[in-house]
CSV table of C-alpha atoms in Angstrom, one decimal:
chain,number,residue,atom,x,y,z
S,1330,MET,CA,98.6,34.6,-29.0
S,1331,SER,CA,96.6,32.0,-27.2
S,1332,ILE,CA,98.1,30.1,-24.3
S,1333,ILE,CA,96.7,26.9,-22.8
S,1334,PHE,CA,97.9,26.0,-19.3
S,1335,VAL,CA,97.7,22.6,-17.7
S,1336,VAL,CA,98.7,23.1,-14.1
S,1337,GLY,CA,99.0,20.2,-11.7
S,1338,LEU,CA,100.3,19.8,-8.2
S,1339,LEU,CA,104.0,19.2,-8.2
S,1340,ILE,CA,105.3,17.1,-5.3
S,1341,LEU,CA,109.1,16.9,-5.4
S,1342,ASN,CA,111.7,15.7,-2.8
S,1343,VAL,CA,109.0,14.7,-0.4
S,1344,VAL,CA,109.7,12.6,2.6
S,1345,ASP,CA,107.2,9.7,3.0
S,1346,CYS,CA,105.7,10.2,6.5
S,1347,GLN,CA,103.3,7.3,6.3
S,1348,GLY,CA,105.4,5.4,8.9
S,1349,VAL,CA,105.0,8.2,11.4
S,1350,GLY,CA,102.7,7.3,14.3
S,1351,LYS,CA,99.4,8.9,15.2
S,1352,GLY,CA,101.0,11.0,17.8
S,1353,ALA,CA,102.9,13.1,15.2
S,1354,PRO,CA,100.8,16.2,14.7
S,1355,GLY,CA,99.6,16.8,11.2
S,1356,GLN,CA,101.5,13.9,9.6
S,1357,ALA,CA,99.9,11.0,7.8
S,1358,ALA,CA,99.3,8.0,10.1
S,1359,PRO,CA,99.7,4.4,8.9
S,1360,GLY,CA,96.9,3.2,6.7
S,1361,SER,CA,95.6,6.7,5.8
S,1362,ALA,CA,93.0,6.5,3.0
S,1363,LEU,CA,93.5,8.9,0.1
S,1364,GLY,CA,89.7,9.3,-0.1
S,1365,GLN,CA,89.5,10.6,3.4
S,1366,GLU,CA,92.2,13.3,3.5
S,1367,ILE,CA,94.3,15.6,1.4
S,1368,GLN,CA,98.1,15.4,1.6
S,1369,TYR,CA,100.5,18.1,0.7
S,1370,PRO,CA,104.3,18.7,1.1
S,1371,ALA,CA,105.6,21.2,3.5
S,1372,LEU,CA,108.5,22.2,5.6
S,1373,HIS,CA,106.6,21.3,8.8
S,1374,CYS,CA,103.2,19.9,9.5
S,1375,ARG,CA,100.9,21.7,12.0
S,1376,LYS,CA,99.0,20.6,15.1
S,1377,HIS,CA,96.2,23.1,15.0
S,1378,THR,CA,93.8,23.8,12.1
S,1379,ALA,CA,91.1,26.3,11.4
S,1380,LYS,CA,89.1,27.6,8.4
S,1381,VAL,CA,88.8,31.3,7.6
S,1382,THR,CA,85.1,30.9,7.7
S,1383,ASP,CA,85.3,30.1,11.4
S,1384,TYR,CA,86.1,33.8,11.8
S,1385,GLY,CA,83.2,35.1,9.7
S,1386,ALA,CA,84.8,35.2,6.2
S,1387,VAL,CA,82.3,35.1,3.3
S,1388,GLY,CA,83.6,33.8,-0.1
S,1389,ASP,CA,81.2,35.6,-2.4
S,1390,GLY,CA,83.7,37.9,-4.0
S,1391,LYS,CA,82.0,41.0,-2.6
S,1392,THR,CA,82.2,40.8,1.2
S,1393,LEU,CA,85.4,42.4,2.5
S,1394,ASN,CA,87.2,39.8,4.6
S,1395,THR,CA,90.3,41.7,5.9
S,1396,LYS,CA,89.1,41.6,9.5
S,1397,ALA,CA,88.3,37.9,9.3
S,1398,PHE,CA,91.8,37.0,8.0
S,1399,ASN,CA,93.5,39.2,10.6
S,1400,ALA,CA,91.3,37.8,13.4
S,1401,ALA,CA,92.0,34.2,12.3
S,1402,ILE,CA,95.8,34.7,12.2
S,1403,ALA,CA,95.8,36.6,15.5
S,1404,ASN,CA,93.9,33.8,17.3
S,1405,LEU,CA,95.9,31.0,15.7
S,1406,SER,CA,99.2,32.8,16.6
S,1407,LYS,CA,98.4,32.1,20.3
S,1408,MET,CA,98.8,28.3,19.6
S,1409,ALA,CA,101.6,28.6,17.1
S,1410,GLY,CA,104.2,27.6,19.7
S,1411,ASP,CA,102.3,24.4,20.4
S,1412,GLY,CA,103.0,22.4,17.3
S,1413,GLY,CA,102.2,25.1,14.7
S,1414,VAL,CA,99.0,26.3,13.1
S,1415,GLN,CA,97.3,26.3,9.7
S,1416,LEU,CA,94.6,28.4,8.2
S,1417,ILE,CA,92.5,26.8,5.4
S,1418,VAL,CA,90.9,28.9,2.7
S,1419,PRO,CA,88.1,26.8,1.2
S,1420,PRO,CA,86.7,27.2,-2.4
S,1421,GLY,CA,85.2,30.6,-3.0
S,1422,LYS,CA,86.2,34.1,-3.8
S,1423,TRP,CA,87.6,35.8,-0.7
S,1424,LEU,CA,88.0,39.6,-1.1
S,1425,THR,CA,90.5,41.1,1.3
S,1426,GLY,CA,93.0,43.8,1.9
S,1427,SER,CA,96.6,43.3,3.1
S,1428,PHE,CA,97.1,40.9,6.0
S,1429,ASN,CA,100.2,39.8,8.0
S,1430,LEU,CA,101.2,36.2,8.7
S,1431,THR,CA,102.8,34.8,11.8
S,1432,SER,CA,105.5,32.2,12.6
S,1433,TYR,CA,105.0,28.4,12.6
S,1434,PHE,CA,102.1,29.0,10.2
S,1435,THR,CA,100.7,27.5,7.1
S,1436,LEU,CA,98.2,29.2,4.8
S,1437,PHE,CA,96.5,26.6,2.6
S,1438,LEU,CA,94.5,27.6,-0.4
S,1439,HIS,CA,92.2,24.7,-1.5
S,1440,LYS,CA,91.4,24.1,-5.1
S,1441,GLY,CA,88.9,26.6,-6.2
S,1442,ALA,CA,89.9,29.1,-3.5
S,1443,VAL,CA,90.7,32.6,-4.8
S,1444,ILE,CA,92.0,35.4,-2.6
S,1445,LEU,CA,91.0,38.7,-4.3
S,1446,GLY,CA,93.0,41.8,-3.5
S,1447,ALA,CA,90.8,44.8,-2.5
S,1448,GLN,CA,91.0,47.8,-4.8
S,1449,GLU,CA,90.7,50.5,-2.2
S,1450,GLU,CA,94.0,52.0,-1.1
S,1451,SER,CA,92.6,52.2,2.5
S,1452,GLU,CA,92.9,48.4,2.7
S,1453,TRP,CA,96.6,48.5,2.1
S,1454,PRO,CA,98.7,50.0,5.0
S,1455,ARG,CA,101.6,52.2,4.1
S,1456,LEU,CA,105.1,51.3,5.0
S,1457,PRO,CA,108.4,53.2,4.9
S,1458,PRO,CA,110.8,52.5,2.0
S,1459,LEU,CA,113.1,49.5,2.4
S,1460,PRO,CA,116.4,50.5,4.0
S,1461,SER,CA,118.4,49.0,1.1
S,1462,TYR,CA,116.5,51.2,-1.4
S,1463,GLY,CA,116.0,54.5,0.5
S,1464,LEU,CA,113.1,55.5,-1.7
S,1465,GLY,CA,110.1,53.8,-3.2
S,1466,ARG,CA,110.3,52.4,-6.7
S,1467,ASP,CA,107.2,54.0,-8.0
S,1468,ALA,CA,107.3,57.3,-6.0
S,1469,PRO,CA,109.8,58.9,-3.6
S,1470,GLY,CA,107.6,58.2,-0.6
S,1471,GLY,CA,106.8,54.9,1.1
S,1472,ARG,CA,105.1,51.9,-0.2
S,1473,PHE,CA,101.9,49.9,0.3
S,1474,SER,CA,102.0,46.7,2.2
S,1475,SER,CA,101.8,43.5,0.2
S,1476,LEU,CA,98.6,41.4,-0.1
S,1477,ILE,CA,100.3,38.8,2.1
S,1478,PHE,CA,103.1,40.2,4.3
S,1479,GLY,CA,105.3,39.2,7.2
S,1480,THR,CA,108.4,40.4,9.0
S,1481,ASN,CA,110.8,38.7,11.4
S,1482,LEU,CA,109.1,35.4,10.9
S,1483,THR,CA,110.2,31.8,11.2
S,1484,ASP,CA,108.8,28.7,9.5
S,1485,VAL,CA,106.0,30.0,7.2
S,1486,VAL,CA,104.3,28.1,4.4
S,1487,ILE,CA,101.9,29.4,1.7
S,1488,THR,CA,100.7,26.4,-0.3
S,1489,GLY,CA,97.6,24.7,-1.5
S,1490,HIS,CA,96.0,22.6,-4.2
S,1491,ASN,CA,96.7,25.3,-6.8
S,1492,GLY,CA,94.5,27.9,-5.1
S,1493,THR,CA,94.9,31.4,-6.4
S,1494,LEU,CA,95.9,34.9,-5.4
S,1495,ASP,CA,94.4,37.5,-7.7
S,1496,GLY,CA,95.7,41.0,-7.1
S,1497,GLN,CA,93.2,42.6,-9.4
S,1498,GLY,CA,96.0,44.8,-10.5
S,1499,GLU,CA,94.5,46.7,-13.3
S,1500,VAL,CA,93.4,49.6,-11.2
S,1501,TRP,CA,96.9,50.0,-9.9
S,1502,TRP,CA,98.5,49.7,-13.4
S,1503,LYS,CA,96.2,52.5,-14.6
S,1504,LYS,CA,97.2,54.8,-11.7
S,1505,PHE,CA,100.9,54.1,-12.3
S,1506,LYS,CA,100.7,54.8,-16.0
S,1507,ALA,CA,98.8,58.0,-15.3
S,1508,ASP,CA,101.5,59.1,-12.8
S,1509,LYS,CA,99.0,59.2,-10.0
S,1510,MET,CA,100.9,57.0,-7.5
S,1511,ASP,CA,102.3,58.7,-4.4
S,1512,ALA,CA,103.7,55.4,-3.0
S,1513,THR,CA,105.0,52.2,-4.4
S,1514,ARG,CA,102.3,49.8,-5.5
S,1515,PRO,CA,101.8,46.7,-3.3
S,1516,TYR,CA,103.3,43.3,-4.2
S,1517,MET,CA,101.5,40.0,-3.8
S,1518,ILE,CA,103.7,38.2,-1.3
S,1519,GLU,CA,106.6,39.8,0.7
S,1520,PHE,CA,108.5,38.6,3.7
S,1521,LEU,CA,111.2,40.7,5.4
S,1522,TYR,CA,113.9,39.5,7.8
S,1523,SER,CA,112.4,35.9,7.9
S,1524,ASP,CA,113.8,32.4,7.8
S,1525,ASN,CA,112.5,29.1,6.5
S,1526,ILE,CA,109.9,30.2,4.0
S,1527,GLN,CA,108.0,28.0,1.6
S,1528,ILE,CA,105.7,29.2,-1.3
S,1529,SER,CA,104.4,26.4,-3.4
S,1530,ASN,CA,101.6,25.0,-5.5
S,1531,ILE,CA,99.6,28.2,-5.9
S,1532,THR,CA,98.8,30.5,-8.8
S,1533,LEU,CA,99.3,34.3,-8.7
S,1534,LEU,CA,97.3,36.5,-11.1
S,1535,ASN,CA,97.4,40.2,-11.9
S,1536,SER,CA,99.7,41.5,-9.2
S,1537,PRO,CA,99.7,45.3,-8.8
S,1538,SER,CA,103.5,45.1,-9.2
S,1539,TRP,CA,106.1,42.5,-8.2
S,1540,ASN,CA,104.6,39.1,-7.4
S,1541,ILE,CA,106.9,37.3,-4.9
S,1542,HIS,CA,109.5,39.3,-3.0
S,1543,PRO,CA,111.5,37.7,-0.2
S,1544,THR,CA,113.8,40.4,1.2
S,1545,TYR,CA,116.5,40.1,3.8
S,1546,CYS,CA,115.4,36.4,4.2
S,1547,SER,CA,117.2,33.1,4.4
S,1548,ASN,CA,116.3,29.5,3.4
S,1549,VAL,CA,113.5,30.3,1.0
S,1550,LEU,CA,111.8,27.6,-1.2
S,1551,ILE,CA,109.6,28.6,-4.1
S,1552,GLN,CA,108.3,25.6,-5.9
S,1553,GLY,CA,105.5,24.8,-8.3
S,1554,VAL,CA,104.1,28.3,-8.7
S,1555,THR,CA,102.3,29.8,-11.7
S,1556,VAL,CA,102.5,33.5,-12.2
S,1557,LEU,CA,100.4,35.2,-14.8
S,1558,ALA,CA,100.1,38.8,-15.8
S,1559,PRO,CA,99.4,40.6,-19.0
S,1560,THR,CA,102.7,41.1,-20.9
S,1561,ASN,CA,102.0,44.8,-21.1
S,1562,SER,CA,101.4,45.2,-17.3
S,1563,PRO,CA,104.0,47.4,-15.6
S,1564,ASN,CA,106.7,45.9,-13.3
S,1565,THR,CA,104.8,42.6,-12.7
S,1566,ASP,CA,108.1,40.7,-12.1
S,1567,GLY,CA,107.5,37.1,-11.2
S,1568,ILE,CA,110.0,36.2,-8.4
S,1569,ASN,CA,112.4,38.7,-7.0
S,1570,PRO,CA,114.8,37.3,-4.3
S,1571,ASP,CA,116.3,40.5,-2.7
S,1572,SER,CA,119.3,40.3,-0.3
S,1573,CYS,CA,118.5,36.7,0.5
S,1574,LEU,CA,120.7,33.8,1.6
S,1575,ASN,CA,119.9,30.3,0.3
S,1576,THR,CA,117.0,30.4,-2.1
S,1577,ARG,CA,115.6,27.6,-4.2
S,1578,ILE,CA,113.3,28.3,-7.1
S,1579,GLU,CA,112.0,25.4,-9.2
S,1580,ASP,CA,109.2,23.9,-11.3
S,1581,SER,CA,107.4,27.2,-12.0
S,1582,TYR,CA,105.7,28.9,-15.0
S,1583,ILE,CA,105.8,32.7,-15.3
S,1584,VAL,CA,104.2,35.1,-17.8
S,1585,SER,CA,105.1,38.6,-16.9
S,1586,GLY,CA,105.1,42.2,-18.0
S,1587,ASP,CA,108.7,42.5,-16.6
S,1588,ASP,CA,111.5,40.1,-15.7
S,1589,CYS,CA,110.3,36.6,-14.9
S,1590,ILE,CA,113.0,36.3,-12.1
S,1591,ALA,CA,114.9,39.4,-11.0
S,1592,VAL,CA,117.7,38.9,-8.5
S,1593,LYS,CA,118.3,42.0,-6.4
S,1594,SER,CA,120.2,43.4,-3.3
S,1595,GLY,CA,119.6,47.1,-2.9
S,1596,TRP,CA,119.9,50.3,-4.8
S,1597,ASP,CA,123.1,52.5,-5.0
S,1598,GLU,CA,124.3,54.2,-1.8
S,1599,TYR,CA,121.4,52.7,0.2
S,1600,GLY,CA,122.2,49.1,-0.9
S,1601,ILE,CA,126.0,49.7,-0.4
S,1602,LYS,CA,125.4,50.9,3.2
S,1603,PHE,CA,123.0,48.1,4.0
S,1604,GLY,CA,125.5,45.6,2.6
S,1605,MET,CA,123.4,42.4,2.4
S,1606,PRO,CA,124.0,40.3,-0.8
S,1607,THR,CA,121.8,37.7,-2.5
S,1608,LYS,CA,123.9,34.6,-2.3
S,1609,ASN,CA,123.4,30.8,-2.9
S,1610,LEU,CA,120.5,30.9,-5.3
S,1611,THR,CA,119.4,27.9,-7.4
S,1612,ILE,CA,116.9,28.1,-10.3
S,1613,LYS,CA,115.7,24.9,-12.0
S,1614,ARG,CA,113.0,23.9,-14.4
S,1615,VAL,CA,111.4,27.3,-14.9
S,1616,THR,CA,109.5,28.5,-18.0
S,1617,CYS,CA,109.2,32.2,-18.8
S,1618,ILE,CA,107.3,34.3,-21.3
S,1619,SER,CA,108.2,38.0,-21.2
S,1620,PRO,CA,108.4,39.8,-24.5
S,1621,ASP,CA,109.8,43.1,-23.1
S,1622,SER,CA,112.1,41.8,-20.4
S,1623,ALA,CA,114.4,39.0,-19.2
S,1624,LEU,CA,114.1,35.4,-18.3
S,1625,ILE,CA,116.5,36.0,-15.4
S,1626,ALA,CA,117.8,39.4,-14.6
S,1627,LEU,CA,120.7,40.0,-12.2
S,1628,GLY,CA,120.1,43.6,-11.0
S,1629,SER,CA,119.7,46.3,-11.7
S,1630,GLU,CA,119.4,46.9,-8.0
S,1631,MET,CA,122.5,44.9,-6.9
S,1632,SER,CA,124.4,47.2,-4.6
S,1633,GLY,CA,124.6,44.6,-1.8
S,1634,GLY,CA,126.1,42.1,-4.2
S,1635,ILE,CA,124.9,39.0,-6.1
S,1636,GLN,CA,127.0,35.8,-5.8
S,1637,ASN,CA,126.8,32.1,-6.5
S,1638,VAL,CA,123.7,31.8,-8.7
S,1639,ARG,CA,123.1,28.5,-10.5
S,1640,ALA,CA,120.4,28.1,-13.1
S,1641,GLU,CA,119.7,25.0,-15.2
S,1642,ASP,CA,117.0,23.3,-17.3
S,1643,ILE,CA,115.3,26.6,-18.1
S,1644,THR,CA,112.9,27.5,-21.0
S,1645,ALA,CA,112.2,31.0,-22.4
S,1646,ILE,CA,109.5,31.6,-25.1
S,1647,ASN,CA,108.9,35.0,-26.8
S,1648,THR,CA,111.2,36.7,-24.2
S,1649,GLN,CA,113.4,39.7,-24.7
S,1650,ALA,CA,116.6,38.2,-23.2
S,1651,GLY,CA,117.9,35.1,-21.5
S,1652,ILE,CA,120.1,36.0,-18.6
S,1653,ARG,CA,120.6,39.8,-18.4
S,1654,ILE,CA,123.0,41.5,-16.1
S,1655,LYS,CA,121.9,45.1,-15.3
S,1656,THR,CA,124.2,47.5,-13.5
S,1657,ALA,CA,125.7,50.9,-13.7
S,1658,VAL,CA,128.2,53.4,-12.3
S,1659,GLY,CA,127.2,54.1,-8.7
S,1660,ARG,CA,125.9,50.6,-8.0
S,1661,GLY,CA,129.1,49.3,-6.5
S,1662,ALA,CA,129.3,45.7,-5.1
S,1663,TYR,CA,129.5,42.8,-7.5
S,1664,VAL,CA,127.8,40.2,-9.7
S,1665,LYS,CA,130.0,37.1,-9.7
S,1666,ASP,CA,130.1,33.4,-9.7
S,1667,ILE,CA,127.1,33.0,-12.0
S,1668,TYR,CA,126.5,29.6,-13.7
S,1669,ALA,CA,123.8,28.7,-16.2
S,1670,LYS,CA,123.4,25.6,-18.4
S,1671,ARG,CA,120.8,23.7,-20.4
S,1672,PHE,CA,118.6,26.6,-21.6
S,1673,THR,CA,116.1,26.3,-24.4
S,1674,MET,CA,115.0,29.6,-25.9
S,1675,LYS,CA,112.6,30.4,-28.7
S,1676,THR,CA,111.8,33.7,-30.3
S,1677,MET,CA,114.2,36.0,-28.5
S,1678,ASP,CA,115.4,39.5,-29.1
S,1679,TYR,CA,118.7,38.7,-27.3
S,1680,VAL,CA,120.3,35.5,-26.0
S,1681,PHE,CA,123.0,37.2,-24.0
S,1682,ARG,CA,122.7,40.7,-22.7
S,1683,VAL,CA,124.9,42.6,-20.2
S,1684,SER,CA,124.2,46.2,-19.5
S,1685,GLY,CA,126.8,48.3,-17.6
S,1686,ASP,CA,124.9,51.5,-18.5
S,1687,TYR,CA,121.5,50.7,-17.0
S,1688,GLY,CA,121.2,54.0,-15.0
S,1689,ASP,CA,118.0,54.4,-13.0
S,1690,HIS,CA,119.3,55.9,-9.8
S,1691,PRO,CA,117.3,56.9,-6.6
S,1692,GLY,CA,118.7,60.4,-6.8
S,1693,ASN,CA,121.9,62.3,-7.6
S,1694,LYS,CA,123.8,61.4,-4.5
S,1695,PHE,CA,125.2,58.1,-5.7
S,1696,ASP,CA,129.0,57.7,-5.7
S,1697,PRO,CA,130.4,57.9,-9.2
S,1698,LYS,CA,133.5,56.0,-8.0
S,1699,ALA,CA,131.3,53.0,-6.8
S,1700,MET,CA,132.0,50.6,-9.7
S,1701,PRO,CA,130.4,47.2,-9.9
S,1702,GLU,CA,132.5,44.1,-10.3
S,1703,VAL,CA,131.1,41.7,-12.8
S,1704,SER,CA,133.2,38.5,-13.0
S,1705,ASN,CA,133.2,34.7,-13.5
S,1706,ILE,CA,130.0,34.5,-15.6
S,1707,ASN,CA,129.5,31.1,-17.2
S,1708,PHE,CA,126.9,30.0,-19.8
S,1709,SER,CA,126.9,26.5,-21.4
S,1710,ASP,CA,124.8,24.0,-23.3
S,1711,MET,CA,122.2,26.3,-24.7
S,1712,VAL,CA,120.0,26.3,-27.9
S,1713,ALA,CA,118.1,29.3,-29.1
S,1714,ASP,CA,115.8,29.6,-32.1
S,1715,ASN,CA,114.3,32.6,-34.0
S,1716,VAL,CA,116.8,35.1,-32.5
S,1717,THR,CA,117.3,38.7,-33.6
S,1718,ILE,CA,120.6,39.5,-31.8
S,1719,SER,CA,123.0,36.9,-30.4
S,1720,GLY,CA,124.6,39.1,-27.8
S,1721,LYS,CA,124.9,42.6,-26.6
S,1722,MET,CA,127.5,42.8,-23.8
S,1723,VAL,CA,128.4,46.3,-22.6
S,1724,GLY,CA,130.8,46.9,-19.7
S,1725,ILE,CA,131.9,50.2,-18.2
S,1726,ASP,CA,134.7,52.4,-19.5
S,1727,GLY,CA,137.7,51.8,-17.2
S,1728,ASN,CA,135.9,48.9,-15.4
S,1729,LYS,CA,135.8,45.8,-17.6
S,1730,PHE,CA,133.5,42.9,-16.9
S,1731,THR,CA,135.8,39.9,-16.8
S,1732,GLY,CA,135.8,36.1,-16.8
S,1733,ILE,CA,132.9,35.7,-19.2
S,1734,CYS,CA,132.7,32.1,-20.5
S,1735,ILE,CA,130.3,30.8,-23.1
S,1736,SER,CA,130.5,27.2,-24.5
S,1737,ASN,CA,128.4,24.8,-26.6
S,1738,VAL,CA,125.7,27.3,-27.6
S,1739,THR,CA,123.8,27.2,-30.9
S,1740,ILE,CA,121.8,30.3,-31.9
S,1741,ASN,CA,119.5,30.0,-34.9
S,1742,LEU,CA,118.7,33.4,-36.3
S,1743,SER,CA,115.3,34.9,-37.2
S,1744,ALA,CA,114.2,35.7,-40.8
S,1745,LYS,CA,115.3,39.3,-40.2
S,1746,PRO,CA,118.2,39.3,-37.8
S,1747,LYS,CA,120.4,42.3,-37.1
S,1748,GLU,CA,123.5,42.5,-39.2
S,1749,LEU,CA,125.7,43.0,-36.2
S,1750,GLN,CA,125.1,39.8,-34.2
S,1751,TRP,CA,127.6,40.5,-31.3
S,1752,ASN,CA,128.0,44.0,-29.9
S,1753,CYS,CA,130.7,43.9,-27.2
S,1754,THR,CA,132.6,46.7,-25.3
S,1755,ASN,CA,134.6,46.7,-22.1
S,1756,ILE,CA,134.3,43.0,-21.5
S,1757,ASP,CA,136.8,40.1,-21.4
S,1758,GLY,CA,136.3,36.4,-21.8
S,1759,VAL,CA,136.3,33.3,-24.0
S,1760,THR,CA,133.9,31.2,-26.1
S,1761,SER,CA,133.9,27.6,-27.3
S,1762,LYS,CA,131.7,26.0,-29.9
S,1763,VAL,CA,129.4,29.1,-30.2
S,1764,THR,CA,127.4,29.8,-33.3
S,1765,PRO,CA,127.2,32.5,-34.7
S,1766,LYS,CA,130.9,33.3,-33.9
S,1767,ALA,CA,131.2,35.7,-31.0
S,1768,CYS,CA,132.9,39.1,-31.0
S,1769,ASP,CA,136.7,39.6,-30.9
S,1770,LEU,CA,136.5,40.3,-27.1
S,1771,LEU,CA,135.3,36.7,-26.6
S,1772,PRO,CA,137.8,34.7,-28.6
S,1773,GLU,CA,137.4,31.1,-29.4
S,1774,LYS,CA,139.2,28.6,-27.1
S,1775,GLU,CA,138.9,24.9,-26.4
S,1776,ILE,CA,137.1,25.1,-23.1
S,1777,VAL,CA,134.1,23.8,-21.3
S,1778,CYS,CA,132.6,26.5,-19.1
S,1779,PRO,CA,132.4,25.3,-15.5
S,1780,TYR,CA,129.3,24.4,-13.5
S,1781,PRO,CA,129.7,23.5,-9.8
S,1782,THR,CA,129.1,19.9,-8.8
S,1783,ASP,CA,128.6,20.5,-5.1
S,1784,LYS,CA,125.1,21.1,-3.7
S,1785,LEU,CA,124.1,24.4,-2.2
S,1786,PRO,CA,122.5,24.2,1.3
S,1787,LEU,CA,118.9,24.3,0.3
S,1788,GLU,CA,119.2,21.7,-2.5
S,1789,SER,CA,119.2,18.9,0.1
S,1790,LEU,CA,116.0,20.0,1.7
S,1791,GLU,CA,113.3,17.3,1.9
S,1792,LEU,CA,109.7,18.2,2.7
S,1793,LYS,CA,107.3,16.3,5.0
S,1794,THR,CA,104.0,15.0,3.8
S,1795,CYS,CA,101.2,16.7,5.8
S,1796,ILE,CA,97.5,15.9,5.8
S,1797,LEU,CA,94.2,17.8,6.0
S,1798,PRO,CA,90.9,16.1,7.1
S,1799,MET,CA,88.3,16.3,4.3
S,1800,ASN,CA,85.8,17.9,6.7
S,1801,MET,CA,88.1,20.9,6.9
S,1802,LEU,CA,87.8,21.4,3.1
S,1803,ALA,CA,84.1,21.2,2.5
S,1804,ALA,CA,82.8,23.9,0.2
S,1805,ILE,CA,80.9,26.8,1.9
């Protein structure tokens, strides 16, 4: 299948700062000429600016620039408390290992800038497993640091004019498939214990594993990103908010070898003990292609809880499932207050899929009495074409999944659909105006499934318009 992408810079909910006086650092002054500067939307503008070439970086795709990135960030961090700092990555191919960001910081990738992930394991520091997971996902030991990493940060922006992060993940995929990993593969972007994070207007290619992984974070905006990986690449999830409060994902395009968006909160007894849910998540205007996985997955690592997820105006093409809930005995916690509307899906194995038997435990010490609660799940106003199975919804014996509501959904079947269109066990709910008719456990009732009308905290966020002088963006 050939895919043609047209990717532009998306500027949404931007505050016009043209009226701000010259004394405001980094903001556009009155009468700014578009030909003399580049403007971009961000949480905050920055007073101090440098280019990575100022620290000896060479953008030839061959020179290793890990020391240059680290030196640039270390030096800029000294000024971060004085109006913030930004590091510009000009056009070129900038080979580097993992590097850590700092607070009050913007990383700006200019058009034509490509950050290449080094392929030597020595360029990726090793970290202990996440406390809510207990073990690594690829191997029992620790994990490699992400290409771009940060912990205990405040006010961090990764943005650009559609610059690129290329993880060069094939070498990692081969090691994983050959069972040669002794630690979990690196992700592309990961923040831990951080607040006020923006990731926008960049492209991510060929991640070794997950692409964007905010964890134990709050107030996270992910906007206008393109994520591309071969559809047979292992575990290249697009965006995985993990034990996060107040996350907004919008206007993004994802082609993945795994779930396009996977909502998580810890794994079995480790996640239960850590006890940090993912809560208040909005997902809008996202397009997904993932033939072997889900458009939006809730779980399977959900042992801290998942609550108040709202998804609307979503498109899935050639994707295994729409929204999929994945959990199991031993997970504990809950997936509840889930709302989804206005989905368009084309060429799907499943439209609705709920799996209470997902398994995949970190060991044999999970609590068999830790049952997950799945309740108040609402789907409405959806159209799906070329579908093999309308719904497979499987709860847990003695632990029904309840409050499932599906309304105004039209499913057009493929040329060779499964004879059993709805496979339901251990669930309870209702449907209204659903075609094909749902299973007996989801009886027909005149109802419109609810979707909240209030706004979640991050939905009212407005970005500032920041500027970069053209002389900071000259090609090297």
